[in-house]
Short mmCIF file of C-alpha atoms and ligand atoms in Angstrom, two decimals:
data_model
loop_
_atom_site.label_atom_id
_atom_site.label_comp_id
_atom_site.label_asym_id
_atom_site.label_seq_id
_atom_site.Cartn_x
_atom_site.Cartn_y
_atom_site.Cartn_z
CA MET G 204 132.32 -67.74 -43.43
CA ASN G 205 130.58 -66.47 -39.76
CA TYR G 206 127.40 -68.95 -40.88
CA CYS G 207 130.58 -71.79 -41.38
CA PHE G 208 132.08 -70.96 -38.06
CA LEU G 209 128.44 -71.10 -36.56
CA ILE G 210 128.05 -74.33 -37.96
CA LEU G 211 131.64 -75.83 -36.65
CA ALA G 212 131.21 -74.51 -32.86
CA ILE G 213 127.61 -75.83 -32.95
CA PHE G 214 128.73 -79.22 -33.69
CA ILE G 215 131.72 -78.78 -32.00
CA ASN G 216 129.86 -78.64 -28.63
CA PHE G 217 127.62 -81.16 -29.23
CA ALA G 218 129.95 -83.59 -30.31
CA CYS G 219 131.73 -83.01 -26.98
CA ALA G 220 129.25 -83.03 -25.20
CA GLN G 221 127.72 -86.08 -26.23
CA THR G 222 131.41 -88.11 -25.97
CA PRO G 223 131.50 -89.61 -22.59
CA LYS G 224 135.11 -88.62 -21.48
CA ALA G 225 135.04 -92.99 -20.85
CA GLN G 226 132.86 -95.91 -21.40
CA HIS G 227 132.76 -100.05 -21.15
CA GLN G 228 130.29 -102.94 -22.02
CA MET G 229 129.15 -105.49 -19.89
CA ILE G 230 126.56 -108.45 -20.82
CA ILE G 231 123.54 -109.25 -19.09
CA ARG G 232 120.20 -111.11 -19.58
CA PRO G 233 116.59 -111.34 -18.57
CA GLY G 234 116.01 -111.44 -14.97
CA GLU G 235 119.89 -111.14 -13.78
CA VAL G 236 122.02 -108.20 -11.58
CA ARG G 237 125.72 -106.30 -12.87
CA TRP G 238 127.38 -105.09 -10.40
CA VAL G 239 129.03 -102.26 -11.48
CA GLU G 240 131.28 -99.31 -10.76
CA PHE G 241 131.76 -96.04 -11.96
CA PRO G 242 133.94 -93.09 -11.80
CA LEU G 243 131.78 -89.89 -10.28
CA GLU G 244 133.45 -86.50 -11.37
CA LYS G 245 131.09 -84.17 -10.09
CA ASP G 246 128.83 -84.49 -6.78
CA ASP G 247 125.40 -84.39 -8.22
CA SER G 248 126.36 -87.09 -10.86
CA LYS G 249 122.93 -89.32 -11.40
CA PHE G 250 123.30 -92.41 -12.88
CA ILE G 251 120.76 -93.41 -15.95
CA CYS G 252 119.90 -96.76 -17.22
CA ARG G 253 116.87 -96.61 -19.87
CA ASP G 254 115.73 -93.16 -18.64
CA PHE G 255 115.21 -95.31 -14.99
CA GLU G 256 117.66 -92.65 -12.32
CA VAL G 257 119.42 -95.73 -10.36
CA LYS G 258 120.23 -95.45 -6.93
CA PHE G 259 123.54 -95.44 -6.38
CA VAL G 260 126.46 -95.99 -2.90
CA LYS G 261 129.55 -93.55 -3.24
CA LYS G 262 132.51 -94.46 -1.83
CA GLY G 263 135.55 -91.62 -2.64
CA ASN G 264 135.28 -91.32 -6.37
CA LEU G 265 133.02 -94.03 -7.23
CA GLY G 266 129.86 -94.62 -7.52
CA GLN G 267 128.41 -98.50 -7.17
CA ALA G 268 124.90 -99.51 -7.36
CA PHE G 269 123.38 -103.28 -9.13
CA VAL G 270 122.15 -102.80 -12.56
CA MET G 271 119.14 -105.09 -13.56
CA GLU G 272 117.62 -106.09 -15.97
CA SER G 273 113.22 -107.39 -15.93
CA TYR G 274 112.57 -111.10 -17.31
CA PHE G 275 110.47 -109.55 -19.18
CA SER G 276 113.40 -107.63 -21.28
CA ASP G 277 113.30 -106.74 -24.76
CA LEU G 278 116.16 -107.60 -25.15
CA SER G 279 117.83 -104.49 -26.47
CA PRO G 280 120.90 -103.42 -25.67
CA TYR G 281 121.39 -99.54 -23.66
CA ARG G 282 123.80 -97.68 -21.92
CA CYS G 283 123.89 -96.47 -18.54
CA ARG G 284 124.61 -92.99 -17.98
CA VAL G 285 126.46 -90.99 -15.50
CA GLU G 286 125.76 -87.03 -16.10
CA SER G 287 125.79 -83.88 -14.43
CA GLN G 288 123.70 -80.90 -15.05
CA GLY G 289 122.68 -83.14 -19.16
CA LYS G 290 126.68 -83.39 -19.44
CA ILE G 291 127.37 -87.05 -19.51
CA PHE G 292 130.83 -88.21 -18.43
CA HIS G 293 130.70 -91.60 -18.26
CA GLU G 294 128.78 -94.62 -19.87
CA ILE G 295 128.36 -98.42 -19.68
CA GLN G 296 127.31 -100.10 -22.19
CA PHE G 297 125.33 -103.22 -21.89
CA ILE G 298 124.82 -106.47 -24.22
CA VAL G 299 121.43 -107.82 -23.46
CA LYS G 300 121.75 -111.39 -24.46
CA ASP G 301 118.59 -114.43 -24.59
CA LYS G 302 117.71 -116.67 -21.47
CA GLU G 303 116.27 -119.89 -21.60
CA TYR G 304 113.91 -120.78 -18.82
CA LEU G 305 112.33 -124.29 -18.36
CA ALA G 306 108.03 -124.52 -18.28
CA GLU G 307 106.05 -126.79 -15.26
CA LYS G 308 102.85 -127.45 -15.05
CA LEU G 309 101.07 -127.11 -11.41
CA LYS G 310 98.08 -127.93 -9.45
CA VAL G 311 96.68 -125.37 -6.38
CA ASP G 312 93.14 -124.05 -5.11
CA PRO G 313 91.22 -123.20 -7.53
CA LYS G 314 89.98 -119.90 -5.66
CA LYS G 315 93.26 -119.09 -5.93
CA ILE G 316 93.23 -119.36 -9.69
CA LYS G 317 89.91 -117.55 -10.28
CA LEU G 318 89.50 -114.92 -7.72
CA ASP G 319 85.46 -114.29 -6.34
CA PRO G 320 85.59 -110.66 -5.72
CA LYS G 321 86.13 -110.48 -2.01
CA SER G 322 89.03 -111.86 -2.90
CA GLU G 323 89.93 -109.39 -6.74
CA LYS G 324 89.26 -106.48 -4.00
CA ARG G 325 92.22 -107.88 -0.91
CA VAL G 326 94.31 -108.08 -3.83
CA ILE G 327 94.51 -104.75 -5.11
CA GLN G 328 94.40 -103.20 -1.65
CA GLU G 329 97.85 -105.74 -0.98
CA GLN G 330 99.17 -104.83 -4.09
CA LEU G 331 99.14 -100.59 -2.81
CA VAL G 332 100.29 -101.37 0.14
CA LEU G 333 103.62 -103.33 -1.54
CA ASP G 334 103.84 -100.30 -3.93
CA LYS G 335 103.93 -97.89 -1.34
CA ILE G 336 107.17 -100.21 0.04
CA TYR G 337 108.94 -100.41 -3.43
CA SER G 338 108.79 -96.91 -3.69
CA SER G 339 110.74 -95.70 -0.20
CA SER G 340 114.29 -97.55 -0.01
CA PRO G 341 117.28 -95.29 1.00
CA ALA G 342 119.69 -95.06 -1.31
CA GLU G 343 123.10 -96.57 1.05
CA PHE G 344 123.26 -99.91 1.84
CA LEU G 345 121.46 -101.66 4.85
CA PHE G 346 123.78 -104.84 4.45
CA LYS G 347 127.79 -105.19 5.20
CA GLU G 348 127.89 -108.65 3.67
CA SER G 349 127.87 -110.61 0.51
CA PHE G 350 124.12 -111.88 0.12
CA ILE G 351 123.38 -115.78 1.12
CA THR G 352 120.87 -118.61 0.07
CA PRO G 353 118.10 -118.88 2.96
CA MET G 354 118.41 -122.32 3.09
CA THR G 355 120.34 -124.98 1.39
CA SER G 356 117.78 -127.58 0.83
CA VAL G 357 116.23 -128.90 -2.51
CA VAL G 358 115.57 -126.11 -4.90
CA THR G 359 112.43 -127.04 -5.85
CA SER G 360 111.38 -124.06 -9.17
CA ILE G 361 114.01 -122.12 -9.77
CA TYR G 362 113.99 -118.87 -10.51
CA GLY G 363 112.09 -117.86 -14.32
CA THR G 364 110.26 -121.29 -14.73
CA LYS G 365 106.76 -120.62 -16.87
CA ARG G 366 103.92 -122.52 -15.85
CA VAL G 367 100.47 -123.85 -16.03
CA TYR G 368 98.24 -123.56 -13.17
CA ASN G 369 95.63 -126.12 -13.63
CA LYS G 370 95.78 -126.26 -17.18
CA GLN G 371 94.44 -123.04 -17.71
CA LYS G 372 96.65 -119.94 -16.20
CA LYS G 373 99.80 -119.27 -16.83
CA GLY G 374 102.55 -117.77 -15.88
CA GLN G 375 106.34 -117.11 -14.81
CA HIS G 376 107.83 -118.27 -10.96
CA LEU G 377 110.06 -115.10 -10.12
CA GLY G 378 111.21 -116.35 -7.75
CA ILE G 379 113.29 -119.56 -5.95
CA ASP G 380 111.80 -122.51 -3.78
CA TYR G 381 112.82 -124.09 -1.35
CA ARG G 382 112.18 -128.15 -0.20
CA ALA G 383 110.52 -127.43 3.55
CA ALA G 384 108.96 -128.90 5.97
CA ILE G 385 106.66 -127.03 8.06
CA GLY G 386 108.26 -125.42 10.57
CA ASP G 387 111.89 -125.05 9.27
CA LYS G 388 114.19 -122.03 10.50
CA VAL G 389 114.19 -119.23 7.66
CA PRO G 390 116.85 -117.08 8.20
CA ALA G 391 117.77 -113.66 6.07
CA ALA G 392 119.78 -113.40 2.57
CA ASN G 393 120.93 -110.05 4.38
CA GLY G 394 120.78 -107.65 6.35
CA GLY G 395 118.42 -104.57 5.97
CA ARG G 396 114.72 -103.56 7.57
CA ILE G 397 111.68 -105.74 8.13
CA VAL G 398 109.37 -103.28 5.82
CA LEU G 399 106.66 -106.26 6.38
CA ALA G 400 105.28 -108.75 8.02
CA ASP G 401 102.25 -109.55 7.03
CA ASP G 402 100.06 -112.07 5.31
CA LEU G 403 99.41 -111.65 1.88
CA PHE G 404 96.79 -113.74 -0.61
CA PHE G 405 99.14 -114.79 -2.61
CA THR G 406 102.38 -115.80 -0.99
CA GLY G 407 100.46 -116.03 2.56
CA TRP G 408 102.56 -114.79 5.56
CA THR G 409 104.76 -112.83 4.16
CA VAL G 410 107.82 -111.34 5.09
CA ILE G 411 110.05 -108.41 3.25
CA ILE G 412 113.62 -106.96 4.16
CA ASP G 413 114.65 -103.67 2.27
CA HIS G 414 118.40 -104.27 1.64
CA GLY G 415 118.51 -100.20 0.60
CA LEU G 416 119.34 -99.28 -2.90
CA ASP G 417 116.03 -100.65 -3.94
CA ILE G 418 117.01 -104.30 -3.10
CA PHE G 419 114.49 -106.71 -1.50
CA THR G 420 114.10 -109.94 -0.47
CA VAL G 421 110.96 -111.63 -0.23
CA TYR G 422 109.95 -115.24 2.37
CA GLY G 423 106.76 -116.76 1.26
CA HIS G 424 104.39 -118.84 3.06
CA LEU G 425 105.74 -119.14 6.21
CA SER G 426 103.47 -120.59 8.53
CA LYS G 427 104.89 -117.82 11.36
CA THR G 428 106.69 -114.82 11.25
CA LEU G 429 109.55 -113.93 14.29
CA VAL G 430 109.83 -110.27 13.25
CA ASN G 431 108.12 -106.32 13.17
CA LYS G 432 107.73 -104.51 11.06
CA GLY G 433 110.81 -101.95 11.64
CA ASP G 434 113.18 -104.17 12.71
CA ILE G 435 116.78 -103.98 11.79
CA ILE G 436 118.36 -107.63 11.00
CA LYS G 437 121.59 -109.32 10.00
CA ARG G 438 122.38 -111.29 7.77
CA GLY G 439 121.39 -114.89 8.69
CA ASP G 440 119.01 -113.53 11.30
CA LEU G 441 115.78 -115.77 12.16
CA ILE G 442 112.96 -114.40 10.09
CA GLY G 443 109.89 -116.83 10.73
CA LEU G 444 109.13 -120.57 9.32
CA SER G 445 108.93 -121.95 6.89
CA GLY G 446 104.96 -123.83 5.80
CA ASN G 447 102.33 -123.58 3.37
CA THR G 448 100.23 -120.51 3.62
CA GLY G 449 98.89 -118.73 0.48
CA ARG G 450 98.53 -120.39 -3.15
CA THR G 451 100.82 -123.12 -2.89
CA SER G 452 100.48 -126.78 -3.95
CA GLY G 453 102.35 -127.97 -0.55
CA PRO G 454 104.68 -126.64 2.08
CA HIS G 455 107.96 -124.61 0.93
CA LEU G 456 109.57 -121.53 1.13
CA HIS G 457 109.13 -119.27 -1.49
CA TRP G 458 112.63 -116.49 -1.54
CA GLY G 459 111.83 -113.91 -3.93
CA THR G 460 114.34 -111.15 -4.67
CA LYS G 461 112.94 -107.54 -6.07
CA VAL G 462 115.74 -105.07 -8.00
CA GLN G 463 114.73 -101.60 -8.82
CA GLY G 464 110.72 -102.50 -9.56
CA GLN G 465 111.62 -106.26 -11.16
CA TYR G 466 111.74 -109.68 -10.14
CA ILE G 467 114.46 -111.28 -10.67
CA ASP G 468 117.31 -114.15 -10.15
CA GLY G 469 118.25 -114.15 -6.20
CA PHE G 470 121.23 -116.54 -7.13
CA VAL G 471 122.76 -114.11 -9.41
CA LEU G 472 122.59 -111.82 -7.05
CA ILE G 473 124.37 -113.75 -4.56
CA GLU G 474 127.43 -114.22 -7.69
CA GLU G 475 127.57 -110.31 -7.80
CA SER G 476 127.08 -109.37 -4.27
CA LYS G 477 130.28 -111.32 -3.65
CA LYS G 478 132.29 -109.26 -6.27
CA TYR G 479 132.22 -106.54 -3.53
CA PHE G 480 132.23 -108.10 -0.32
CA ASN G 481 133.63 -111.08 -0.12
CA ASN G 482 132.90 -111.78 2.72
ZN1 LIG A 806 107.37 -119.91 -5.59
#
């Protein structure tokens, strides 16, 4: 009899600990982000998606965050949970739907495809610098408005395009390319802190802005940078001039958007950010 009670007690305890108070469902696709809000009942709440702790901001008794889906997603559904000391208070269920991306062929300088040992060393060193930058974003918004497109010219290559370079190397274009001449003005897509203004092997003269909450925007192939590391900028501030530096097949602006360590579609971030910031 006591034994039965024990089993029942364990079962009830287990069921209570595992059953969230509330739940809702969202749809996301590879390379996209979603703006989410969730109730915060405890001050020490964590927001965890696929075992990754997602940074969020507190607004009253709400938590607010962007959730991203990697371009390389295996499409499996998952739950993001709001938890405190092992107890789950809220869950958001994500259904991942597939997304078809286009393909294109490109011709670039062969030296930027097959790297010589010196270039390879340079790329590795640059990656270490970038890794450090991408792991030090604050858990607060460094912007007060929605994201905007950095250029209004024709988009020559959209996010996610599958690429074949010089008929041999395959890759994906995880950014947006805008038609631009050498010297066109490049404004910031949103407010933030400049965390890099330097010459990189692949993206040439590059500016990276940290917007907080592990959200970064990258501006590549510039002919000139007009900001310095540490500068605080507002949406629309001029950060550089477009150009043809790094691995390119002609002058253009490459705009990359990195959220929680993955390049996602900047146009989706613009739309999702409008759901919260209506300016
Ligand atoms: Zn590009």
